[in-house]
Short mmCIF file of C-alpha atoms and ligand atoms in Angstrom, two decimals:
data_model
loop_
_atom_site.label_atom_id
_atom_site.label_comp_id
_atom_site.label_asym_id
_atom_site.label_seq_id
_atom_site.Cartn_x
_atom_site.Cartn_y
_atom_site.Cartn_z
CA MET A 235 -14.98 32.55 7.06
CA ILE A 236 -11.70 30.69 6.33
CA GLU A 237 -10.86 27.71 8.35
CA ARG A 238 -6.74 28.35 9.26
CA LYS A 239 -4.81 25.28 10.69
CA ASP A 240 -1.59 25.34 12.38
CA VAL A 241 -0.57 23.03 9.10
CA LEU A 242 -1.80 21.81 6.06
CA ILE A 243 -1.36 17.71 4.31
CA LEU A 244 -2.09 17.89 0.61
CA GLY A 245 -2.43 14.31 0.07
CA ALA A 246 -3.75 10.58 1.69
CA GLY A 247 -0.09 8.34 0.76
CA LEU A 248 2.39 7.50 2.67
CA THR A 249 4.13 10.67 2.83
CA GLY A 250 1.73 12.59 3.73
CA LEU A 251 0.66 9.95 6.63
CA SER A 252 3.64 9.90 8.07
CA ALA A 253 3.92 13.41 8.96
CA ALA A 254 0.27 13.84 9.82
CA TRP A 255 0.55 10.77 12.97
CA VAL A 256 3.68 12.62 13.96
CA LEU A 257 1.84 16.45 14.51
CA GLY A 258 -1.39 15.12 15.60
CA ASP A 259 -4.11 17.83 16.25
CA ARG A 260 -1.45 20.36 14.27
CA ALA A 261 -2.60 18.82 10.42
CA THR A 262 -5.10 18.60 7.98
CA VAL A 263 -5.05 16.45 5.67
CA LEU A 264 -6.64 16.64 2.84
CA GLU A 265 -7.35 13.84 0.45
CA ARG A 266 -9.37 13.14 -2.97
CA GLU A 267 -10.18 9.69 -3.24
CA ALA A 268 -12.46 8.47 -0.30
CA ARG A 269 -9.61 5.86 0.46
CA PRO A 270 -6.54 7.35 2.05
CA GLY A 271 -3.24 5.01 0.55
CA GLY A 272 -2.54 6.58 -2.32
CA LEU A 273 -0.26 4.64 -4.69
CA VAL A 274 -0.44 2.12 -1.16
CA ARG A 275 -3.56 0.38 -1.83
CA THR A 276 -5.42 -2.80 -2.19
CA GLU A 277 -8.71 -4.31 -4.23
CA LYS A 278 -10.80 -6.17 -3.53
CA ILE A 279 -12.35 -8.37 -6.24
CA GLY A 280 -14.68 -11.24 -5.10
CA ASP A 281 -12.71 -13.79 -2.80
CA TYR A 282 -9.27 -11.94 -3.96
CA TRP A 283 -6.89 -9.21 -3.57
CA PHE A 284 -4.90 -7.40 -5.77
CA ASP A 285 -2.06 -3.88 -4.06
CA HIS A 286 -2.28 -1.85 -7.05
CA VAL A 287 1.25 -2.09 -7.95
CA VAL A 288 3.49 -4.67 -6.55
CA HIS A 289 4.60 -3.30 -3.42
CA LEU A 290 7.24 -4.53 -1.29
CA LEU A 291 8.52 -2.45 2.09
CA TYR A 292 12.03 -2.82 2.78
CA PHE A 293 13.22 -0.30 5.39
CA GLN A 294 15.99 2.41 4.44
CA ASP A 295 16.59 3.47 8.13
CA LEU A 296 16.27 2.39 11.94
CA ASP A 297 14.17 4.92 12.72
CA THR A 298 11.06 4.73 10.14
CA GLU A 299 12.00 0.60 10.67
CA ARG A 300 11.34 0.99 14.68
CA ARG A 301 8.29 3.50 13.91
CA VAL A 302 5.98 1.16 11.04
CA ARG A 303 7.27 -1.93 13.47
CA GLY A 304 5.66 -0.40 16.48
CA LEU A 305 2.90 0.53 15.11
CA MET A 306 1.78 -2.41 13.18
CA GLY A 307 3.39 -5.60 15.30
CA ASP A 308 3.61 -9.33 13.80
CA VAL A 309 0.85 -8.51 10.58
CA LEU A 310 3.85 -7.00 9.20
CA ALA A 311 6.27 -10.47 8.03
CA PRO A 312 9.45 -11.04 6.27
CA CYS A 313 8.79 -11.60 3.14
CA PRO A 314 12.28 -12.35 1.30
CA PRO A 315 11.33 -11.56 -2.13
CA THR A 316 12.45 -13.93 -5.54
CA ALA A 317 12.43 -12.40 -8.82
CA TRP A 318 13.35 -13.94 -11.59
CA VAL A 319 14.59 -12.94 -14.74
CA GLU A 320 13.00 -14.08 -18.75
CA THR A 321 15.19 -13.94 -21.38
CA PRO A 322 15.42 -14.80 -25.05
CA HIS A 323 18.51 -16.90 -23.48
CA GLY A 324 17.53 -18.53 -20.22
CA THR A 325 15.51 -17.34 -16.84
CA THR A 326 17.52 -16.41 -13.85
CA ARG A 327 17.76 -15.03 -10.81
CA PHE A 328 16.90 -10.76 -10.96
CA PRO A 329 19.66 -9.38 -10.37
CA LEU A 330 20.84 -10.64 -13.99
CA GLN A 331 24.18 -9.19 -13.35
CA MET A 332 24.08 -11.30 -9.99
CA HIS A 333 22.84 -14.50 -12.18
CA LEU A 334 24.22 -14.72 -15.09
CA GLY A 335 25.09 -18.28 -14.51
CA GLY A 336 21.54 -18.72 -15.71
CA LEU A 337 22.39 -17.50 -19.77
CA ASP A 338 23.08 -19.58 -22.29
CA PRO A 339 26.81 -20.16 -21.44
CA GLU A 340 27.68 -18.70 -24.71
CA VAL A 341 25.85 -15.78 -24.09
CA CYS A 342 27.02 -16.02 -20.72
CA VAL A 343 30.64 -15.49 -20.82
CA ARG A 344 30.67 -12.64 -23.45
CA CYS A 345 28.88 -10.98 -20.80
CA ILE A 346 31.66 -11.49 -18.34
CA LYS A 347 34.25 -10.77 -20.79
CA ASP A 348 32.86 -6.92 -21.88
CA LEU A 349 31.86 -6.70 -18.06
CA ALA A 350 35.50 -7.27 -17.57
CA GLU A 351 37.13 -4.97 -19.97
CA LEU A 352 35.11 -1.86 -18.11
CA THR A 353 36.54 -3.07 -14.92
CA TYR A 354 39.71 -3.38 -15.63
CA LYS A 355 39.78 -1.06 -18.39
CA PRO A 356 37.41 1.74 -17.44
CA PRO A 357 36.46 4.19 -20.17
CA ALA A 358 37.52 7.57 -19.15
CA GLN A 359 34.14 8.66 -20.36
CA GLN A 360 31.23 10.16 -18.23
CA PRO A 361 27.67 8.54 -20.11
CA ARG A 362 25.76 11.78 -21.47
CA ASN A 363 22.48 9.77 -21.23
CA PHE A 364 20.55 6.31 -19.92
CA GLU A 365 21.78 4.64 -22.92
CA GLU A 366 25.35 5.08 -22.50
CA MET A 367 25.45 4.69 -18.38
CA LEU A 368 23.98 1.11 -19.07
CA LEU A 369 26.49 0.33 -21.52
CA LEU A 370 29.49 2.12 -19.82
CA THR A 371 27.28 0.10 -15.93
CA PHE A 372 27.32 -3.81 -17.67
CA GLY A 373 28.52 -4.24 -21.18
CA ARG A 374 27.46 -4.05 -24.41
CA ALA A 375 26.17 -7.79 -23.84
CA MET A 376 24.51 -8.02 -20.88
CA CYS A 377 22.99 -4.61 -22.58
CA ASP A 378 22.12 -6.98 -25.71
CA ALA A 379 20.41 -9.65 -23.38
CA PHE A 380 18.66 -7.63 -21.71
CA LEU A 381 18.56 -4.29 -20.09
CA PHE A 382 18.41 -2.67 -23.84
CA PRO A 383 14.54 -5.11 -24.42
CA TYR A 384 13.79 -4.46 -21.29
CA ASN A 385 13.98 -1.09 -20.71
CA ARG A 386 13.12 0.43 -24.10
CA LYS A 387 10.02 -1.35 -22.84
CA MET A 388 9.19 0.34 -19.93
CA TRP A 389 10.22 3.65 -20.66
CA LYS A 390 9.34 3.53 -24.33
CA ARG A 391 11.09 6.74 -25.26
CA PRO A 392 14.61 6.83 -27.53
CA LEU A 393 17.00 5.45 -24.18
CA ASN A 394 19.23 7.95 -25.59
CA GLU A 395 16.62 10.66 -24.67
CA LEU A 396 16.91 10.03 -21.25
CA ALA A 397 19.15 11.04 -18.73
CA PRO A 398 21.92 8.87 -16.94
CA SER A 399 21.38 9.61 -13.67
CA GLY A 400 17.67 8.37 -12.09
CA PHE A 401 16.87 5.42 -13.00
CA THR A 402 18.66 3.51 -10.18
CA TRP A 403 15.35 2.02 -8.94
CA ASN A 404 15.86 -0.90 -10.77
CA ILE A 405 19.78 -0.50 -10.66
CA THR A 406 22.28 -2.71 -8.98
CA ARG A 407 26.06 -3.04 -10.39
CA PRO A 408 28.08 -5.23 -8.16
CA ASP A 409 31.54 -5.97 -8.23
CA PHE A 410 32.94 -8.06 -10.82
CA GLU A 411 34.04 -11.22 -8.66
CA LYS A 412 29.98 -10.82 -7.14
CA VAL A 413 29.26 -11.16 -10.71
CA LEU A 414 31.81 -14.30 -11.18
CA LYS A 415 29.85 -16.18 -9.25
CA GLY A 416 26.78 -15.42 -9.60
CA ALA A 417 27.65 -16.79 -13.23
CA VAL A 418 29.01 -19.97 -11.30
CA ALA A 419 26.83 -20.89 -9.13
CA GLN A 420 23.18 -20.43 -10.01
CA ASN A 421 20.89 -19.06 -6.96
CA LEU A 422 23.68 -18.55 -4.57
CA ASP A 423 23.31 -15.05 -3.11
CA ALA A 424 20.03 -14.25 -3.06
CA LYS A 425 20.91 -11.08 -0.27
CA ALA A 426 22.70 -9.25 -2.51
CA TYR A 427 18.92 -7.77 -3.72
CA ASN A 428 16.99 -6.55 -0.94
CA SER A 429 16.42 -8.92 0.51
CA ALA A 430 14.41 -7.96 3.80
CA GLY A 431 11.45 -7.34 1.77
CA TRP A 432 8.09 -6.69 4.95
CA TYR A 433 4.75 -7.61 3.41
CA PRO A 434 1.25 -7.33 5.58
CA ARG A 435 -0.05 -11.07 6.37
CA PRO A 436 -3.38 -10.04 8.96
CA PRO A 437 -5.13 -12.63 10.18
CA ALA A 438 -8.36 -14.49 7.64
CA GLY A 439 -11.32 -12.87 7.45
CA SER A 440 -9.31 -9.18 8.26
CA PRO A 441 -11.17 -6.14 6.20
CA VAL A 442 -8.27 -5.06 4.95
CA ARG A 443 -5.13 -7.52 2.90
CA GLY A 444 -2.23 -6.33 1.28
CA MET A 445 -0.10 -3.61 1.52
CA GLU A 446 -2.81 -1.54 2.55
CA VAL A 447 -2.96 -2.47 5.92
CA LEU A 448 0.19 -0.29 5.93
CA SER A 449 -1.38 2.58 5.18
CA ALA A 450 -4.49 1.79 7.06
CA SER A 451 -2.61 1.75 9.98
CA LEU A 452 -0.51 4.89 9.41
CA ALA A 453 -4.23 7.04 8.64
CA GLY A 454 -5.10 5.02 11.89
CA GLU A 455 -2.38 7.27 13.21
CA ALA A 456 -3.61 10.89 12.01
CA SER A 457 -6.27 13.27 13.40
CA ASP A 458 -8.49 15.09 11.16
CA LEU A 459 -7.84 13.76 7.82
CA ARG A 460 -10.50 14.73 5.48
CA LEU A 461 -11.22 12.50 2.27
CA GLY A 462 -12.62 13.21 -0.65
CA GLN A 463 -11.58 17.18 -1.31
CA THR A 464 -9.72 17.58 -4.07
CA VAL A 465 -7.40 21.09 -3.75
CA THR A 466 -8.60 22.87 -6.80
CA SER A 467 -6.56 25.55 -6.32
CA VAL A 468 -3.78 27.09 -3.55
CA ASP A 469 -3.15 31.30 -3.52
CA LEU A 470 0.12 31.39 -1.14
CA GLU A 471 0.38 34.38 -0.63
CA GLU A 472 -2.85 33.65 1.69
CA ARG A 473 -1.88 30.17 2.45
CA VAL A 474 -5.44 29.17 1.58
CA VAL A 475 -6.01 26.30 -0.54
CA THR A 476 -9.88 25.77 -2.25
CA VAL A 477 -11.29 22.55 -1.95
CA GLN A 478 -14.66 20.53 -3.64
CA TYR A 479 -16.07 17.81 -2.28
CA GLY A 480 -19.94 16.13 -3.36
CA ASP A 481 -20.59 13.21 -5.21
CA ARG A 482 -22.59 13.52 -8.75
CA SER A 483 -25.07 15.30 -8.06
CA ARG A 484 -23.66 18.34 -5.97
CA THR A 485 -20.22 19.99 -4.82
CA TRP A 486 -19.19 22.22 -2.31
CA THR A 487 -16.36 23.63 -2.58
CA GLU A 488 -14.90 25.45 0.60
CA ARG A 489 -11.61 26.76 1.96
CA ILE A 490 -8.84 25.98 4.69
CA GLY A 491 -5.59 27.96 5.07
CA PHE A 492 -2.27 26.86 7.12
CA LYS A 493 -0.44 28.85 10.72
CA ASP A 494 3.13 27.50 10.36
CA ALA A 495 3.34 24.89 7.19
CA MET A 496 2.72 23.00 4.53
CA LEU A 497 3.10 19.59 2.84
CA SER A 498 2.09 18.55 -1.13
CA SER A 499 2.58 15.27 -1.33
CA LEU A 500 1.14 16.15 -4.37
CA PRO A 501 2.31 15.87 -9.03
CA LEU A 502 4.80 18.57 -8.40
CA PRO A 503 2.85 19.50 -12.76
CA ARG A 504 -0.12 19.52 -10.76
CA MET A 505 0.58 21.24 -7.46
CA LEU A 506 2.48 24.00 -9.50
CA LYS A 507 -0.62 24.70 -11.67
CA MET A 508 -3.09 24.11 -9.16
CA CYS A 509 -1.03 28.09 -7.29
CA GLU A 510 -1.83 31.00 -8.42
CA GLN A 511 1.27 32.96 -8.14
CA THR A 512 2.99 30.19 -10.80
CA PRO A 513 5.32 32.70 -12.92
CA PRO A 514 4.18 32.04 -16.46
CA ASP A 515 7.42 30.47 -17.54
CA LEU A 516 7.25 28.16 -14.81
CA ARG A 517 4.29 26.71 -15.00
CA GLU A 518 4.66 25.61 -18.44
CA ALA A 519 8.00 24.25 -17.82
CA CYS A 520 6.37 21.97 -15.10
CA SER A 521 3.94 21.10 -17.57
CA LYS A 522 6.56 19.23 -19.74
CA LEU A 523 7.84 17.54 -17.02
CA THR A 524 7.12 13.59 -18.74
CA ARG A 525 5.57 10.53 -16.41
CA ASN A 526 4.83 7.33 -17.28
CA ARG A 527 1.51 5.42 -15.77
CA VAL A 528 0.75 1.74 -15.10
CA ILE A 529 -2.17 0.65 -16.09
CA SER A 530 -2.30 -3.14 -13.08
CA VAL A 531 -4.77 -5.17 -14.93
CA ALA A 532 -5.32 -7.38 -12.20
CA LEU A 533 -6.84 -11.60 -12.94
CA ALA A 534 -8.71 -13.57 -10.34
CA VAL A 535 -7.68 -17.06 -11.58
CA GLU A 536 -8.85 -20.48 -9.88
CA GLY A 537 -7.39 -22.93 -10.17
CA PRO A 538 -3.84 -25.51 -9.29
CA ARG A 539 -1.66 -22.72 -8.05
CA PRO A 540 2.12 -22.46 -10.35
CA LYS A 541 4.68 -23.98 -8.79
CA ALA A 542 6.96 -21.56 -7.37
CA PRO A 543 6.82 -18.96 -10.06
CA GLY A 544 8.58 -16.47 -7.25
CA HIS A 545 7.07 -13.01 -5.89
CA TRP A 546 7.50 -11.68 -9.76
CA ARG A 547 9.40 -12.06 -13.06
CA TYR A 548 10.33 -9.46 -15.41
CA TYR A 549 9.96 -10.04 -19.35
CA GLY A 550 12.43 -8.49 -22.15
CA ASP A 551 10.53 -9.82 -24.56
CA GLU A 552 9.46 -6.90 -26.34
CA SER A 553 6.32 -8.75 -28.06
CA LEU A 554 5.31 -8.40 -24.79
CA ILE A 555 2.80 -6.49 -24.01
CA PHE A 556 4.14 -6.28 -19.88
CA THR A 557 7.21 -5.93 -18.40
CA ARG A 558 6.43 -8.00 -15.22
CA LEU A 559 4.21 -10.72 -14.06
CA VAL A 560 3.48 -10.54 -10.16
CA PHE A 561 2.40 -13.61 -8.37
CA LEU A 562 0.12 -11.45 -5.12
CA HIS A 563 -0.27 -14.43 -3.81
CA GLU A 564 3.07 -15.77 -2.68
CA PHE A 565 3.39 -12.34 -0.95
CA ASP A 566 0.49 -13.41 1.30
CA GLU A 567 -1.44 -16.97 0.72
CA LEU A 568 -4.84 -14.97 1.88
CA CYS A 569 -4.52 -12.91 -0.93
CA ALA A 570 -6.53 -15.58 -3.13
CA PRO A 571 -8.41 -18.40 -2.14
CA PRO A 572 -7.29 -21.60 -1.54
CA GLU A 573 -8.10 -22.81 -5.00
CA GLY A 574 -7.50 -19.55 -6.35
CA TRP A 575 -4.01 -17.43 -7.26
CA SER A 576 -3.99 -13.74 -7.81
CA LEU A 577 -1.52 -11.86 -10.35
CA LEU A 578 -1.32 -8.32 -11.07
CA VAL A 579 0.26 -7.25 -14.69
CA GLU A 580 2.25 -4.73 -15.03
CA ILE A 581 1.99 -2.44 -18.65
CA THR A 582 3.84 1.17 -19.21
CA GLU A 583 3.30 2.88 -21.09
CA PRO A 584 4.11 6.94 -21.83
CA ALA A 585 1.52 9.28 -19.54
CA GLU A 586 0.59 11.48 -22.51
CA ALA A 587 0.10 8.35 -25.02
CA PRO A 588 -4.29 7.28 -25.82
CA LEU A 589 -5.68 4.95 -23.60
CA THR A 590 -6.43 1.70 -25.25
CA ASP A 591 -9.60 0.95 -25.86
CA PRO A 592 -10.08 -1.94 -22.80
CA LYS A 593 -11.98 -5.02 -24.50
CA VAL A 594 -8.75 -5.13 -26.61
CA LEU A 595 -6.04 -4.00 -24.01
CA LEU A 596 -7.29 -7.39 -22.45
CA GLU A 597 -7.59 -9.35 -25.23
CA ARG A 598 -3.71 -8.95 -25.91
CA VAL A 599 -2.84 -8.87 -21.39
CA LEU A 600 -4.82 -12.48 -21.71
CA ALA A 601 -3.13 -13.50 -24.89
CA ASP A 602 0.19 -12.42 -23.63
CA VAL A 603 0.50 -14.29 -19.90
CA ARG A 604 -0.37 -17.86 -21.62
CA ARG A 605 2.59 -17.03 -24.45
CA THR A 606 5.04 -16.95 -21.36
CA GLY A 607 3.54 -20.42 -19.37
CA ALA A 608 2.45 -19.03 -16.80
CA ILE A 609 -1.15 -19.86 -16.79
CA PRO A 610 -0.98 -23.49 -15.79
CA GLU A 611 -3.51 -26.35 -17.35
CA GLY A 612 -6.36 -25.97 -15.52
CA SER A 613 -6.76 -22.87 -14.55
CA ARG A 614 -9.53 -20.60 -15.83
CA ILE A 615 -9.56 -16.48 -15.04
CA ILE A 616 -13.05 -15.79 -13.13
CA ASP A 617 -13.35 -12.07 -13.33
CA HIS A 618 -9.79 -9.05 -13.60
CA LYS A 619 -9.67 -5.76 -13.13
CA PHE A 620 -7.69 -2.83 -14.67
CA MET A 621 -6.28 0.38 -12.37
CA LYS A 622 -4.93 3.41 -13.96
CA ILE A 623 -1.70 4.72 -11.41
CA ASP A 624 -0.93 8.41 -12.79
CA PRO A 625 2.03 9.43 -12.58
CA ALA A 626 3.72 6.03 -12.17
CA TYR A 627 7.02 6.41 -13.47
CA VAL A 628 8.81 9.88 -13.71
CA VAL A 629 10.98 9.75 -16.03
CA PHE A 630 14.59 11.86 -16.06
CA SER A 631 14.86 13.37 -19.38
CA LEU A 632 18.43 15.67 -19.24
CA GLU A 633 16.17 18.89 -19.15
CA ASN A 634 13.75 17.78 -16.25
CA GLN A 635 16.55 18.54 -13.24
CA PRO A 636 16.60 22.60 -13.34
CA VAL A 637 13.13 22.83 -13.46
CA VAL A 638 11.55 20.76 -10.90
CA GLU A 639 14.47 21.90 -8.00
CA ARG A 640 13.17 25.51 -9.69
CA ALA A 641 9.66 23.95 -8.32
CA ARG A 642 10.57 23.41 -5.29
CA LYS A 643 12.56 26.31 -4.25
CA PHE A 644 8.82 28.77 -5.66
CA LEU A 645 7.14 26.36 -3.45
CA ALA A 646 9.12 27.07 -0.10
CA SER A 647 9.38 30.69 -0.38
CA TYR A 648 5.66 30.86 0.29
CA GLY A 649 5.86 28.06 3.33
CA VAL A 650 5.49 25.60 1.16
CA THR A 651 7.03 21.75 1.15
CA SER A 652 7.06 19.94 -2.12
CA LEU A 653 7.67 16.44 -1.04
CA GLY A 654 6.89 12.24 -1.94
CA ARG A 655 7.28 10.26 -4.78
CA TYR A 656 5.46 12.98 -6.72
CA GLY A 657 5.97 16.10 -5.14
CA SER A 658 9.70 15.44 -5.26
CA TRP A 659 9.76 14.18 -8.80
CA GLU A 660 12.07 11.31 -8.14
CA TYR A 661 12.47 8.00 -7.90
CA SER A 662 11.63 6.85 -4.43
CA GLY A 663 10.32 3.96 -2.71
CA MET A 664 8.02 3.98 0.90
CA SER A 665 10.54 3.88 3.47
CA GLY A 666 12.18 6.68 1.23
CA CYS A 667 8.32 8.17 1.05
CA MET A 668 7.78 7.44 5.24
CA HIS A 669 10.90 9.21 6.59
CA ASP A 670 10.66 12.03 5.15
CA GLY A 671 7.43 13.07 5.57
CA PHE A 672 8.17 11.69 9.71
CA ASP A 673 11.44 14.11 9.46
CA TRP A 674 10.03 17.63 7.90
CA ALA A 675 6.21 16.89 10.59
CA GLU A 676 9.95 16.27 13.94
CA LYS A 677 11.08 19.19 12.48
CA ILE A 678 7.42 21.49 11.58
CA ALA A 679 6.87 19.94 15.67
CA ALA A 680 9.92 21.39 16.48
CA GLY A 681 9.43 25.02 15.37
CA LYS A 682 12.18 25.00 12.27
CA ALA A 683 10.92 27.10 9.65
CA PRO A 684 9.70 25.29 6.59
CA ALA A 685 12.24 27.18 4.20
CA VAL A 686 14.58 25.79 6.15
CA VAL A 687 12.81 22.29 5.91
CA GLU A 688 13.15 22.51 1.87
CA GLU A 689 16.71 23.19 1.88
CA GLU A 690 17.45 19.97 4.71
CA SER A 691 14.85 17.83 2.82
CA ALA A 692 16.88 18.81 -0.33
CA THR A 693 19.24 17.37 0.96
CA VAL A 694 19.02 13.87 1.84
CA VAL A 695 16.73 13.79 -2.31
CA SER A 696 20.13 14.46 -3.46
CA GLY A 697 22.30 12.06 -1.42
CA ALA A 698 20.11 9.11 0.28
CA GLY A 699 16.85 9.70 -1.30
CA LYS A 700 18.31 7.67 -4.80
CA GLY A 701 18.61 4.17 -5.26
CA ARG A 702 15.29 3.60 -3.41
C1 FAD B 1006 5.05 0.26 -10.39
C2 FAD B 1006 5.33 0.63 -9.18
C3 FAD B 1006 5.49 0.05 -8.12
C4 FAD B 1006 6.69 0.59 -6.75
N1 FAD B 1006 7.22 -0.54 -5.89
C5 FAD B 1006 7.21 -0.26 -5.28
C6 FAD B 1006 8.07 -1.26 -4.16
O1 FAD B 1006 7.92 -3.06 -4.19
N2 FAD B 1006 8.54 -0.77 -3.08
C7 FAD B 1006 8.48 0.16 -2.22
O2 FAD B 1006 8.96 0.75 -0.99
N3 FAD B 1006 7.25 0.82 -3.27
C8 FAD B 1006 7.62 0.82 -4.64
N4 FAD B 1006 7.32 1.75 -5.78
C9 FAD B 1006 6.78 3.61 -5.15
C10 FAD B 1006 5.73 3.74 -3.83
O3 FAD B 1006 4.55 3.11 -4.34
C11 FAD B 1006 5.47 5.13 -3.53
O4 FAD B 1006 6.81 6.15 -3.55
C12 FAD B 1006 5.00 5.70 -2.31
O5 FAD B 1006 3.83 4.77 -2.49
C13 FAD B 1006 4.99 7.08 -2.86
O6 FAD B 1006 3.74 7.50 -2.10
P1 FAD B 1006 3.43 9.51 -1.54
O7 FAD B 1006 2.54 9.61 -0.99
O8 FAD B 1006 4.58 10.40 -1.77
O9 FAD B 1006 2.35 9.86 -2.61
P2 FAD B 1006 1.45 9.28 -3.69
O10 FAD B 1006 0.66 7.46 -3.15
O11 FAD B 1006 0.64 9.39 -4.60
O12 FAD B 1006 -0.03 9.84 -2.41
C14 FAD B 1006 -0.35 11.64 -3.02
C15 FAD B 1006 -1.27 11.13 -2.74
O13 FAD B 1006 -2.72 13.06 -2.70
C16 FAD B 1006 -3.84 12.27 -3.83
N5 FAD B 1006 -4.29 13.41 -4.42
C17 FAD B 1006 -3.58 14.30 -5.53
N6 FAD B 1006 -4.17 15.55 -6.30
C18 FAD B 1006 -5.26 15.75 -5.28
C19 FAD B 1006 -6.00 16.92 -4.59
N7 FAD B 1006 -5.40 17.84 -5.90
N8 FAD B 1006 -6.46 16.93 -4.20
C20 FAD B 1006 -6.82 16.14 -3.27
N9 FAD B 1006 -5.12 15.01 -2.70
C21 FAD B 1006 -4.82 14.51 -4.14
C22 FAD B 1006 -3.81 11.76 -4.12
O14 FAD B 1006 -4.94 11.15 -3.85
C23 FAD B 1006 -2.72 10.36 -2.85
O15 FAD B 1006 -3.75 9.53 -2.14
C24 FAD B 1006 6.57 1.65 -6.67
C25 FAD B 1006 5.76 2.39 -7.32
C26 FAD B 1006 5.36 2.24 -8.69
C27 FAD B 1006 4.64 2.84 -9.56
#
């Protein structure tokens, strides 16, 4: 006999957990991993803690802030970030366009001149691709100094083959006056970009640290969270999913159904592949949705902490393997023992590229990190761990958007809503994902039909959803 629940939620990342909190005992969450949180998990190596990727929480709406701060209390602490941009023309605060004064004066003047031209003589032409979008937004000099090399390293695909929009996560365009101010006075407007960050700082001895404290808090509110359960197929007509669970020696399968609605936060192509009713041409189109993975290399370092490294630093130099170095002890000093510190190295790769031999990769990472001077004299790397995040960055190609819309509408026609960073196949942050989970669940709780929910959620995605 098939067990049938009111609501099924696939995936216990922040999207699924937020929806489960609102729906209480009406919802069952199925998660393949042994711990909830999805991307928002933190690994412990000895006395060192490492988030899977850099994670700072920026609230984007008051309702989400009220719920999450209410749940976490004082453990969630303000953490205004300091980020730096390393270019061959100097090191300056992030975002570059607001802090041009940190660059070599010649380069700084060229950046201002090019931006002034764009501002006071705006080109009539609309950008046709990502490369043109960067050029028409920031001007040639800023692109050459940092934006082109950094984005080439980040996407590892020709920038003129990527879509002109969608990449708003790491791009802020200030007005020209602010750019001028940032050129004449370094470090002035720290509030310009996401200054209201939050990070969990539980007391010493806490069994969980890092941003996983957020996932664990949300998971504590879910009534029926089933871990270690991998969804392997979905029958949309019958409203039933098949799950597999067990261990290396033995696995079991089980079928679970839903009566009212299902939320999937699984990556959209994976979900469409698992659904028995997906038309072959849609399945094929979804299998071509491209993405980048991130390889995070966690380095446990013993020795004196670097002086004011900032929370993270971007590197435009294409000869360095990584895009970013993240100093986790700056988020929470207890993320490392007092005589050490934790460094997270972020490497992006096309998901379709073969994986590098870990030994070779580690040697390259260590050599490149040393080359930047990020490891002060007297510091020693005592342990490391690789973490593969796939998908990590959705690639917005010129063809993707219609496929994503068709796939989500197809699921919605069966009462299934695909949400979250990878369910919506978008750029979204933690706050946006939690908001979408809460919002969907509130509507389900109010008895709205899932198809209506899907339409309304789609509005959120194309409006406020971007740029999170
Ligand atoms: C490099 C990087 C840096 C980031 N930095 C920030 C930041 O600083 N601030 C910020 O706000 N956001 C940041 N984000 C974004 C943030 O992490 C995501 O928006 C958010 O965690 C997505 O949550 P989700 O629940 O939608 O997806 P996920 O966390 O991916 O959850 C999906 C869940 O589904 C499960 N699952 C998958 N397949 C199956 C299956 N077959 N059966 C059962 N379960 C399955 C997975 O295990 C996972 O738990 C960053 C993301 C990346 C990649």
